[in-house]
mmCIF file of C-alpha atoms in Angstrom:
data_model
loop_
_atom_site.group_PDB
_atom_site.id
_atom_site.type_symbol
_atom_site.label_atom_id
_atom_site.label_comp_id
_atom_site.label_asym_id
_atom_site.label_seq_id
_atom_site.Cartn_x
_atom_site.Cartn_y
_atom_site.Cartn_z
ATOM 1 C CA ASN A 1 0.000 0.000 0.000
ATOM 2 C CA SER A 2 2.846 2.341 -0.862
ATOM 3 C CA ASN A 3 4.712 3.645 -3.878
ATOM 4 C CA VAL A 4 7.982 4.068 -1.993
ATOM 5 C CA ASN A 5 10.867 2.689 -4.084
ATOM 6 C CA ASP A 6 8.479 1.356 -6.718
ATOM 7 C CA GLN A 7 9.750 0.678 -10.230
ATOM 8 C CA TYR A 8 6.545 -0.237 -12.052
ATOM 9 C CA THR A 9 3.580 1.337 -10.230
ATOM 10 C CA LEU A 10 4.775 4.867 -9.586
ATOM 11 C CA VAL A 11 1.417 6.445 -8.785
ATOM 12 C CA ALA A 12 -1.161 3.679 -8.252
ATOM 13 C CA ILE A 13 -1.775 1.592 -5.117
ATOM 14 C CA GLY A 14 -2.497 -2.142 -5.371
ATOM 15 C CA ASP A 15 -6.086 -3.239 -4.862
ATOM 16 C CA ASN A 16 -7.469 -6.691 -5.635
ATOM 17 C CA ARG A 17 -10.556 -5.066 -7.157
ATOM 18 C CA ASN A 18 -8.292 -3.651 -9.869
ATOM 19 C CA THR A 19 -7.711 -5.520 -13.136
ATOM 20 C CA GLY A 20 -3.956 -5.826 -12.695
ATOM 21 C CA GLN A 21 -3.517 -5.228 -16.428
ATOM 22 C CA SER A 22 -1.549 -1.992 -16.232
ATOM 23 C CA SER A 23 0.706 -0.007 -13.907
ATOM 24 C CA LEU A 24 -2.220 2.312 -13.258
ATOM 25 C CA ASP A 25 -4.533 -0.502 -12.158
ATOM 26 C CA PRO A 26 -2.430 -3.004 -10.118
ATOM 27 C CA LYS A 27 -3.684 -5.779 -7.911
ATOM 28 C CA ALA A 28 -2.402 -6.072 -4.347
ATOM 29 C CA ASN A 29 -0.638 -9.456 -4.646
ATOM 30 C CA LEU A 30 0.088 -12.394 -6.932
ATOM 31 C CA LEU A 31 -2.627 -14.886 -5.989
ATOM 32 C CA PRO A 32 -5.561 -12.813 -7.366
ATOM 33 C CA ILE A 33 -3.691 -12.440 -10.669
ATOM 34 C CA LEU A 34 -3.461 -16.218 -10.976
ATOM 35 C CA ARG A 35 -7.142 -16.633 -10.098
ATOM 36 C CA SER A 36 -8.230 -14.007 -12.594
ATOM 37 C CA TYR A 37 -6.218 -14.972 -15.658
ATOM 38 C CA ASP A 38 -4.977 -18.011 -17.566
ATOM 39 C CA LEU A 39 -1.326 -17.040 -17.908
ATOM 40 C CA GLY A 40 0.826 -18.445 -20.669
ATOM 41 C CA PRO A 41 3.707 -17.739 -23.066
ATOM 42 C CA GLY A 42 4.267 -14.031 -23.601
ATOM 43 C CA ASP A 43 2.626 -13.000 -20.333
ATOM 44 C CA VAL A 44 4.723 -11.070 -17.823
ATOM 45 C CA VAL A 45 3.673 -10.443 -14.227
ATOM 46 C CA LYS A 46 5.556 -7.562 -12.608
ATOM 47 C CA ILE A 47 5.613 -7.450 -8.821
ATOM 48 C CA ASP A 48 6.717 -4.115 -7.457
ATOM 49 C CA THR A 49 8.677 -3.234 -4.340
ATOM 50 C CA GLY A 50 6.996 -4.367 -1.138
ATOM 51 C CA ASP A 51 6.358 -7.161 1.358
ATOM 52 C CA TYR A 52 3.563 -9.510 0.305
ATOM 53 C CA ILE A 53 2.114 -12.127 2.674
ATOM 54 C CA HIS A 54 0.515 -15.123 0.980
ATOM 55 C CA VAL A 55 -2.043 -17.160 2.883
ATOM 56 C CA ARG A 56 -1.833 -20.040 0.379
ATOM 57 C CA ASN A 57 0.864 -21.686 -1.692
ATOM 58 C CA VAL A 58 1.387 -20.124 -5.093
ATOM 59 C CA VAL A 59 1.031 -23.179 -7.344
ATOM 60 C CA LEU A 60 1.971 -22.746 -10.988
ATOM 61 C CA SER A 61 0.846 -25.627 -13.178
ATOM 62 C CA GLY A 62 -0.405 -26.485 -16.604
ATOM 63 C CA ALA A 63 -2.081 -29.655 -15.342
ATOM 64 C CA VAL A 64 -5.850 -29.820 -15.634
ATOM 65 C CA GLY A 65 -7.450 -29.681 -12.208
ATOM 66 C CA VAL A 66 -4.392 -28.140 -10.561
ATOM 67 C CA ALA A 67 -4.025 -24.726 -12.211
ATOM 68 C CA ASP A 68 -3.899 -23.147 -15.650
ATOM 69 C CA ASP A 69 -0.706 -21.095 -15.587
ATOM 70 C CA GLU A 70 2.639 -21.938 -17.238
ATOM 71 C CA GLY A 71 5.039 -20.407 -19.733
ATOM 72 C CA MET A 72 4.938 -16.953 -18.144
ATOM 73 C CA VAL A 73 7.529 -14.642 -16.599
ATOM 74 C CA ILE A 74 7.071 -13.444 -13.028
ATOM 75 C CA THR A 75 9.567 -10.781 -12.005
ATOM 76 C CA GLY A 76 10.209 -8.329 -9.226
ATOM 77 C CA PRO A 77 12.010 -5.003 -9.712
ATOM 78 C CA THR A 78 14.997 -5.293 -12.052
ATOM 79 C CA ASN A 79 16.611 -2.109 -10.732
ATOM 80 C CA PRO A 80 19.749 -3.150 -8.776
ATOM 81 C CA ASP A 81 18.933 -0.689 -5.982
ATOM 82 C CA PRO A 82 18.625 -2.959 -2.887
ATOM 83 C CA ALA A 83 15.725 -0.831 -1.659
ATOM 84 C CA LYS A 84 13.686 -2.030 -4.625
ATOM 85 C CA THR A 85 12.864 -5.569 -3.494
ATOM 86 C CA ALA A 86 9.721 -7.653 -3.873
ATOM 87 C CA THR A 87 9.449 -10.074 -0.944
ATOM 88 C CA ILE A 88 6.826 -12.816 -0.833
ATOM 89 C CA ASP A 89 6.347 -14.212 2.677
ATOM 90 C CA ARG A 90 4.469 -17.507 3.018
ATOM 91 C CA GLY A 91 4.094 -16.891 6.759
ATOM 92 C CA ASN A 92 3.659 -20.617 7.449
ATOM 93 C CA PRO A 93 6.639 -22.909 8.147
ATOM 94 C CA TYR A 94 4.753 -26.198 8.406
ATOM 95 C CA ALA A 95 4.963 -29.225 6.104
ATOM 96 C CA ASN A 96 3.891 -28.678 2.482
ATOM 97 C CA MET A 97 3.748 -24.923 2.921
ATOM 98 C CA THR A 98 5.754 -23.702 -0.081
ATOM 99 C CA ASN A 99 6.093 -20.109 -1.133
ATOM 100 C CA ILE A 100 6.042 -20.815 -4.878
ATOM 101 C CA GLU A 101 5.571 -24.328 -6.271
ATOM 102 C CA LEU A 102 5.934 -25.404 -9.887
ATOM 103 C CA SER A 103 3.998 -28.634 -10.461
ATOM 104 C CA ASP A 104 3.987 -29.698 -14.109
ATOM 105 C CA ALA A 105 4.582 -26.074 -15.089
ATOM 106 C CA ASP A 106 6.784 -25.722 -18.187
ATOM 107 C CA PHE A 107 8.808 -22.751 -19.470
ATOM 108 C CA VAL A 108 8.295 -20.610 -16.363
ATOM 109 C CA THR A 109 10.740 -17.825 -15.493
ATOM 110 C CA LEU A 110 11.006 -16.424 -11.973
ATOM 111 C CA ALA A 111 13.362 -13.510 -11.370
ATOM 112 C CA HIS A 112 14.184 -10.690 -8.974
ATOM 113 C CA LEU A 113 12.106 -12.059 -6.106
ATOM 114 C CA THR A 114 12.736 -12.819 -2.430
ATOM 115 C CA LEU A 115 10.897 -15.885 -1.099
ATOM 116 C CA THR A 116 10.747 -16.401 2.656
ATOM 117 C CA GLY A 117 8.755 -17.792 5.546
ATOM 118 C CA GLY A 118 7.710 -21.186 4.160
ATOM 119 C CA ASN A 119 8.611 -24.810 4.605
ATOM 120 C CA ARG A 120 10.315 -24.426 1.233
ATOM 121 C CA GLY A 121 10.970 -21.190 -0.590
ATOM 122 C CA LEU A 122 10.727 -22.560 -4.129
ATOM 123 C CA TRP A 123 9.897 -26.137 -5.187
ATOM 124 C CA VAL A 124 10.211 -27.229 -8.834
ATOM 125 C CA HIS A 125 8.865 -30.736 -9.430
ATOM 126 C CA ASN A 126 6.369 -33.049 -11.133
ATOM 127 C CA SER A 127 7.881 -32.732 -14.636
ATOM 128 C CA SER A 128 8.158 -28.936 -14.594
ATOM 129 C CA THR A 129 10.557 -28.565 -17.509
ATOM 130 C CA ASN A 130 12.595 -25.611 -18.819
ATOM 131 C CA PHE A 131 12.405 -23.608 -15.611
ATOM 132 C CA ASP A 132 14.575 -20.471 -15.580
ATOM 133 C CA GLY A 133 15.385 -19.001 -12.166
ATOM 134 C CA HIS A 134 17.701 -16.046 -11.761
ATOM 135 C CA HIS A 135 18.245 -13.185 -9.347
ATOM 136 C CA LEU A 136 16.292 -15.031 -6.669
ATOM 137 C CA THR A 137 16.731 -14.801 -2.899
ATOM 138 C CA LEU A 138 15.552 -17.735 -0.764
ATOM 139 C CA THR A 139 15.829 -17.086 2.949
ATOM 140 C CA ASP A 140 14.496 -18.150 6.343
ATOM 141 C CA ASN A 141 12.577 -21.203 5.192
ATOM 142 C CA VAL A 142 12.189 -24.072 7.646
ATOM 143 C CA LEU A 143 13.302 -26.776 5.201
ATOM 144 C CA ASP A 144 14.938 -25.697 1.929
ATOM 145 C CA GLY A 145 15.535 -22.487 0.072
ATOM 146 C CA LEU A 146 15.393 -23.937 -3.455
ATOM 147 C CA TYR A 147 14.526 -27.588 -4.202
ATOM 148 C CA VAL A 148 14.529 -28.929 -7.777
ATOM 149 C CA ASP A 149 13.425 -32.546 -8.266
ATOM 150 C CA SER A 150 14.955 -35.041 -10.697
ATOM 151 C CA ASP A 151 12.056 -34.787 -13.161
ATOM 152 C CA ALA A 152 12.423 -31.011 -13.671
ATOM 153 C CA ALA A 153 14.515 -31.292 -16.829
ATOM 154 C CA PHE A 154 16.321 -28.400 -18.533
ATOM 155 C CA THR A 155 16.372 -26.169 -15.466
ATOM 156 C CA THR A 156 18.680 -23.129 -15.574
ATOM 157 C CA LEU A 157 19.830 -21.233 -12.487
ATOM 158 C CA ASP A 158 21.952 -18.118 -12.039
ATOM 159 C CA TYR A 159 22.416 -15.367 -9.468
ATOM 160 C CA ILE A 160 20.831 -17.280 -6.601
ATOM 161 C CA SER A 161 21.152 -16.076 -3.006
ATOM 162 C CA SER A 162 20.079 -18.687 -0.463
ATOM 163 C CA TYR A 163 20.686 -18.324 3.255
ATOM 164 C CA ASN A 164 19.363 -19.057 6.737
ATOM 165 C CA ASN A 165 17.374 -22.072 5.578
ATOM 166 C CA ASP A 166 17.117 -25.010 7.987
ATOM 167 C CA ARG A 167 18.237 -27.733 5.564
ATOM 168 C CA TYR A 168 19.490 -27.144 2.012
ATOM 169 C CA GLY A 169 20.277 -23.772 0.545
ATOM 170 C CA ILE A 170 20.066 -25.154 -3.012
ATOM 171 C CA TYR A 171 19.194 -28.782 -3.807
ATOM 172 C CA VAL A 172 19.091 -29.980 -7.430
ATOM 173 C CA SER A 173 18.741 -33.614 -8.524
ATOM 174 C CA THR A 174 18.223 -33.032 -12.232
ATOM 175 C CA PRO A 175 21.142 -32.329 -14.576
ATOM 176 C CA ILE A 176 21.663 -28.595 -15.057
ATOM 177 C CA SER A 177 24.213 -26.764 -17.185
ATOM 178 C CA SER A 178 25.435 -24.305 -14.575
ATOM 179 C CA LEU A 179 24.935 -22.571 -11.259
ATOM 180 C CA SER A 180 27.012 -19.435 -11.015
ATOM 181 C CA ASN A 181 27.190 -15.918 -9.575
ATOM 182 C CA SER A 182 25.513 -17.110 -6.396
ATOM 183 C CA VAL A 183 25.871 -16.494 -2.664
ATOM 184 C CA VAL A 184 24.901 -19.359 -0.361
ATOM 185 C CA HIS A 185 25.467 -19.211 3.370
ATOM 186 C CA ASP A 186 24.250 -20.088 6.866
ATOM 187 C CA ASN A 187 22.149 -23.050 5.820
ATOM 188 C CA ALA A 188 21.891 -25.833 8.404
ATOM 189 C CA ASN A 189 22.833 -28.668 6.039
ATOM 190 C CA TYR A 190 24.365 -28.372 2.567
ATOM 191 C CA GLY A 191 24.784 -24.983 0.982
ATOM 192 C CA ILE A 192 24.723 -26.343 -2.594
ATOM 193 C CA TYR A 193 23.817 -30.002 -3.206
ATOM 194 C CA LEU A 194 23.876 -31.128 -6.847
ATOM 195 C CA THR A 195 23.350 -34.825 -7.556
ATOM 196 C CA GLY A 196 22.708 -36.834 -10.712
ATOM 197 C CA GLN A 197 24.675 -34.303 -12.749
ATOM 198 C CA ASN A 198 26.184 -34.530 -16.225
ATOM 199 C CA GLY A 199 28.652 -31.702 -16.730
ATOM 200 C CA VAL A 200 27.343 -28.941 -14.455
ATOM 201 C CA VAL A 201 29.586 -25.882 -13.975
ATOM 202 C CA VAL A 202 29.681 -23.913 -10.699
ATOM 203 C CA GLU A 203 31.565 -20.626 -10.974
ATOM 204 C CA SER A 204 31.925 -17.180 -9.417
ATOM 205 C CA SER A 205 30.071 -18.055 -6.238
ATOM 206 C CA GLU A 206 30.623 -17.483 -2.525
ATOM 207 C CA VAL A 207 29.655 -20.298 -0.195
ATOM 208 C CA TYR A 208 30.178 -20.129 3.560
ATOM 209 C CA ASN A 209 28.847 -20.995 7.022
ATOM 210 C CA ASN A 210 26.903 -24.047 5.870
ATOM 211 C CA TYR A 211 27.347 -27.559 7.237
ATOM 212 C CA VAL A 212 28.941 -28.546 3.893
ATOM 213 C CA GLY A 213 29.652 -25.853 1.324
ATOM 214 C CA ILE A 214 29.305 -27.562 -2.094
ATOM 215 C CA PHE A 215 28.524 -31.202 -2.863
ATOM 216 C CA ILE A 216 28.495 -32.542 -6.429
ATOM 217 C CA ASN A 217 27.896 -36.098 -7.584
ATOM 218 C CA ASN A 218 28.421 -36.289 -11.340
ATOM 219 C CA PRO A 219 27.877 -39.819 -12.704
ATOM 220 C CA GLY A 220 27.363 -38.532 -16.253
ATOM 221 C CA ALA A 221 30.001 -38.830 -18.980
ATOM 222 C CA ALA A 222 30.552 -35.064 -19.239
ATOM 223 C CA TRP A 223 32.844 -33.784 -16.506
ATOM 224 C CA ALA A 224 31.396 -31.376 -13.965
ATOM 225 C CA ARG A 225 33.504 -28.404 -12.946
ATOM 226 C CA ILE A 226 33.678 -26.370 -9.740
ATOM 227 C CA GLY A 227 35.644 -23.253 -10.661
ATOM 228 C CA ASN A 228 37.457 -22.441 -13.899
ATOM 229 C CA GLU A 229 40.658 -23.726 -15.466
ATOM 230 C CA ASP A 230 41.631 -20.280 -16.814
ATOM 231 C CA LEU A 231 42.874 -18.665 -13.608
ATOM 232 C CA THR A 232 43.220 -15.261 -15.303
ATOM 233 C CA LEU A 233 39.430 -14.961 -15.589
ATOM 234 C CA GLY A 234 38.858 -14.944 -11.821
ATOM 235 C CA LEU A 235 35.866 -17.277 -12.079
ATOM 236 C CA GLY A 236 36.800 -19.543 -9.186
ATOM 237 C CA ASN A 237 34.604 -19.861 -6.116
ATOM 238 C CA ASN A 238 35.343 -18.642 -2.598
ATOM 239 C CA ILE A 239 34.456 -21.432 -0.165
ATOM 240 C CA TYR A 240 35.075 -20.841 3.526
ATOM 241 C CA ASP A 241 34.068 -21.427 7.146
ATOM 242 C CA ASN A 242 31.682 -24.322 6.551
ATOM 243 C CA VAL A 243 31.288 -26.780 9.415
ATOM 244 C CA VAL A 244 32.673 -30.033 7.945
ATOM 245 C CA TYR A 245 33.759 -29.795 4.280
ATOM 246 C CA GLY A 246 34.239 -26.864 1.968
ATOM 247 C CA ILE A 247 33.841 -28.913 -1.225
ATOM 248 C CA GLU A 248 32.947 -32.587 -1.629
ATOM 249 C CA ALA A 249 33.197 -33.767 -5.233
ATOM 250 C CA GLN A 250 32.446 -37.249 -6.566
ATOM 251 C CA SER A 251 32.742 -38.965 -9.941
ATOM 252 C CA ASN A 252 33.977 -37.061 -12.994
ATOM 253 C CA THR A 253 34.160 -33.710 -11.241
ATOM 254 C CA LEU A 254 37.030 -31.236 -11.591
ATOM 255 C CA VAL A 255 37.619 -28.822 -8.707
ATOM 256 C CA VAL A 256 39.815 -26.091 -10.177
ATOM 257 C CA GLY A 257 40.847 -22.509 -9.459
ATOM 258 C CA ASN A 258 38.989 -22.080 -6.167
ATOM 259 C CA THR A 259 40.026 -20.566 -2.832
ATOM 260 C CA VAL A 260 39.057 -22.795 0.097
ATOM 261 C CA TYR A 261 39.758 -22.079 3.761
ATOM 262 C CA GLY A 262 38.471 -22.021 7.332
ATOM 263 C CA HIS A 263 37.410 -25.668 7.791
ATOM 264 C CA ASN A 264 39.665 -26.224 10.755
ATOM 265 C CA GLY A 265 37.701 -28.299 13.262
ATOM 266 C CA THR A 266 38.829 -31.842 14.043
ATOM 267 C CA ASN A 267 38.908 -33.881 10.791
ATOM 268 C CA ASP A 268 37.371 -31.083 8.730
ATOM 269 C CA ILE A 269 38.421 -30.990 5.074
ATOM 270 C CA GLY A 270 38.832 -28.083 2.690
ATOM 271 C CA VAL A 271 38.504 -30.080 -0.567
ATOM 272 C CA TYR A 272 37.405 -33.736 -0.546
ATOM 273 C CA VAL A 273 37.635 -35.530 -3.919
ATOM 274 C CA ARG A 274 36.342 -39.095 -4.293
ATOM 275 C CA TYR A 275 35.594 -41.779 -6.899
ATOM 276 C CA GLY A 276 37.741 -40.303 -9.631
ATOM 277 C CA ALA A 277 37.223 -36.580 -8.993
ATOM 278 C CA GLU A 278 40.204 -34.215 -9.328
ATOM 279 C CA ALA A 279 41.486 -31.123 -7.519
ATOM 280 C CA ARG A 280 43.736 -28.867 -9.617
ATOM 281 C CA HIS A 281 45.205 -25.414 -9.156
ATOM 282 C CA ASN A 282 43.270 -24.475 -6.031
ATOM 283 C CA VAL A 283 44.509 -22.386 -3.113
ATOM 284 C CA VAL A 284 43.679 -24.295 0.069
ATOM 285 C CA TYR A 285 44.665 -23.148 3.552
ATOM 286 C CA ASP A 286 43.615 -22.951 7.213
ATOM 287 C CA ASN A 287 41.734 -26.249 7.263
ATOM 288 C CA SER A 288 42.272 -29.400 9.305
ATOM 289 C CA PHE A 289 43.007 -31.433 6.143
ATOM 290 C CA GLY A 290 43.685 -29.245 3.138
ATOM 291 C CA ILE A 291 42.870 -31.692 0.329
ATOM 292 C CA TYR A 292 41.759 -35.286 0.887
ATOM 293 C CA ALA A 293 41.787 -37.622 -2.101
ATOM 294 C CA ASN A 294 40.145 -41.028 -2.021
ATOM 295 C CA GLU A 295 39.314 -43.829 -4.455
ATOM 296 C CA SER A 296 41.197 -43.076 -7.707
ATOM 297 C CA SER A 297 41.184 -39.303 -7.314
ATOM 298 C CA LYS A 298 43.913 -36.806 -8.256
ATOM 299 C CA VAL A 299 45.462 -33.763 -6.564
ATOM 300 C CA ILE A 300 47.544 -31.790 -9.051
ATOM 301 C CA GLY A 301 49.129 -28.334 -9.042
ATOM 302 C CA ASN A 302 47.500 -26.944 -5.899
ATOM 303 C CA ARG A 303 48.962 -24.551 -3.318
ATOM 304 C CA VAL A 304 48.232 -26.006 0.115
ATOM 305 C CA TYR A 305 49.466 -24.377 3.318
ATOM 306 C CA LEU A 306 48.780 -23.610 6.986
ATOM 307 C CA ASN A 307 46.448 -26.553 7.512
ATOM 308 C CA ASN A 308 46.519 -27.860 11.066
ATOM 309 C CA THR A 309 46.623 -31.651 10.494
ATOM 310 C CA GLU A 310 47.810 -32.510 6.974
ATOM 311 C CA GLY A 311 48.227 -30.567 3.772
ATOM 312 C CA VAL A 312 47.312 -33.411 1.418
ATOM 313 C CA ARG A 313 46.040 -36.902 2.272
ATOM 314 C CA VAL A 314 46.031 -39.536 -0.488
ATOM 315 C CA ASN A 315 43.961 -42.652 0.247
ATOM 316 C CA GLY A 316 42.519 -45.474 -1.765
ATOM 317 C CA ASN A 317 43.842 -47.217 -4.836
ATOM 318 C CA SER A 318 45.144 -45.405 -7.924
ATOM 319 C CA SER A 319 45.049 -41.930 -6.363
ATOM 320 C CA GLU A 320 47.682 -39.303 -7.213
ATOM 321 C CA ALA A 321 49.337 -36.207 -5.732
ATOM 322 C CA ARG A 322 51.569 -34.437 -8.264
ATOM 323 C CA GLU A 323 53.109 -31.015 -8.799
ATOM 324 C CA ASN A 324 51.615 -29.451 -5.673
ATOM 325 C CA THR A 325 53.269 -26.802 -3.507
ATOM 326 C CA VAL A 326 52.659 -27.807 0.092
ATOM 327 C CA TYR A 327 54.134 -25.911 3.040
ATOM 328 C CA ASN A 328 53.650 -24.883 6.671
ATOM 329 C CA ASN A 329 51.546 -27.950 7.526
ATOM 330 C CA PRO A 330 52.387 -30.450 10.340
ATOM 331 C CA ILE A 331 52.439 -33.172 7.667
ATOM 332 C CA GLY A 332 52.835 -32.099 4.073
ATOM 333 C CA ILE A 333 51.593 -35.146 2.125
ATOM 334 C CA ARG A 334 50.510 -38.452 3.607
ATOM 335 C CA SER A 335 49.538 -41.665 1.841
ATOM 336 C CA ASN A 336 48.236 -44.914 3.247
ATOM 337 C CA GLY A 337 50.287 -46.768 0.648
ATOM 338 C CA ASN A 338 47.541 -48.451 -1.363
ATOM 339 C CA TYR A 339 48.498 -49.880 -4.731
ATOM 340 C CA ASN A 340 49.007 -47.700 -7.796
ATOM 341 C CA THR A 341 49.245 -44.552 -5.668
ATOM 342 C CA VAL A 342 51.469 -41.885 -7.250
ATOM 343 C CA ILE A 343 53.186 -39.085 -5.286
ATOM 344 C CA ALA A 344 55.574 -37.189 -7.549
ATOM 345 C CA ASN A 345 57.103 -33.800 -8.344
ATOM 346 C CA ASN A 346 55.655 -31.981 -5.326
ATOM 347 C CA LEU A 347 57.414 -29.167 -3.480
ATOM 348 C CA VAL A 348 56.975 -29.812 0.256
ATOM 349 C CA TYR A 349 58.653 -27.720 2.975
ATOM 350 C CA ASN A 350 58.337 -26.290 6.502
ATOM 351 C CA THR A 351 56.579 -29.337 7.901
ATOM 352 C CA SER A 352 56.691 -29.823 11.650
#
């Protein structure tokens, strides 16, 4: 009921008796728009600056008997001024209370919105394909900030901020191409959890104060990548001060060009690579274990220092540690001596 900091409705006040079809005749919140119109491709819903409390889940769906809205764009203010924010508050943390839910809703774009106060902030599921989410903030939800199920194919995500959620910040179990330019912190479980992937790229993100910072399981043939191999581009991630692991990467995942630090509790690990994953050209310091490689994984060309237990641990069969610079750790590089382990051409000094 205000025009302060508005981008779209500069003179009119929202009222659900209005049509909602122009900036001079806006409705007061999103739910009446969905009840009034069958939204589809080409439709754009603009939500202006303000705090909006929803008494029901916003369910977007093209399924008969559920809803009649898919293919649209729903966006808050695009102006980067932080005072221009559209916040939707579900106001109900109990089970199945989701702020916005996509259930068999295809080609939906959500952008420039803050979703808070639900059991989940945003849930994409039930064969909701081609979802595009960017410039979204998911915060203070009792379960997850953003949850994308395995049947939500062709999802794209960028510029996601997810924090203070009581389980996952971002959970995705469908293959996605990338998740970048994001800030994920202070979530009670995993900050970013990506499973069932096939070549996902995570770049230019800051992940901290979660239980685990980033987890990727990439069983697909295309290698996943956390960071960027071209160090001159500055596209690596900053991962720090998570409770147990900074990064845990499994199966055909390359961890490259990141800065990882501050995981220094007993047995905490900065970078944990398993089942054939690789860690290359990262800067890893101030952890309990800097880099821990297990089960045919490789540690190559990293700078690892000031970790309080070991710089590099190499376990399992056929693992490698090569060409690393490892210094100022109590133990520089340690191996349990399993067969086909390779430790070669490392520079190790100032061990205690």
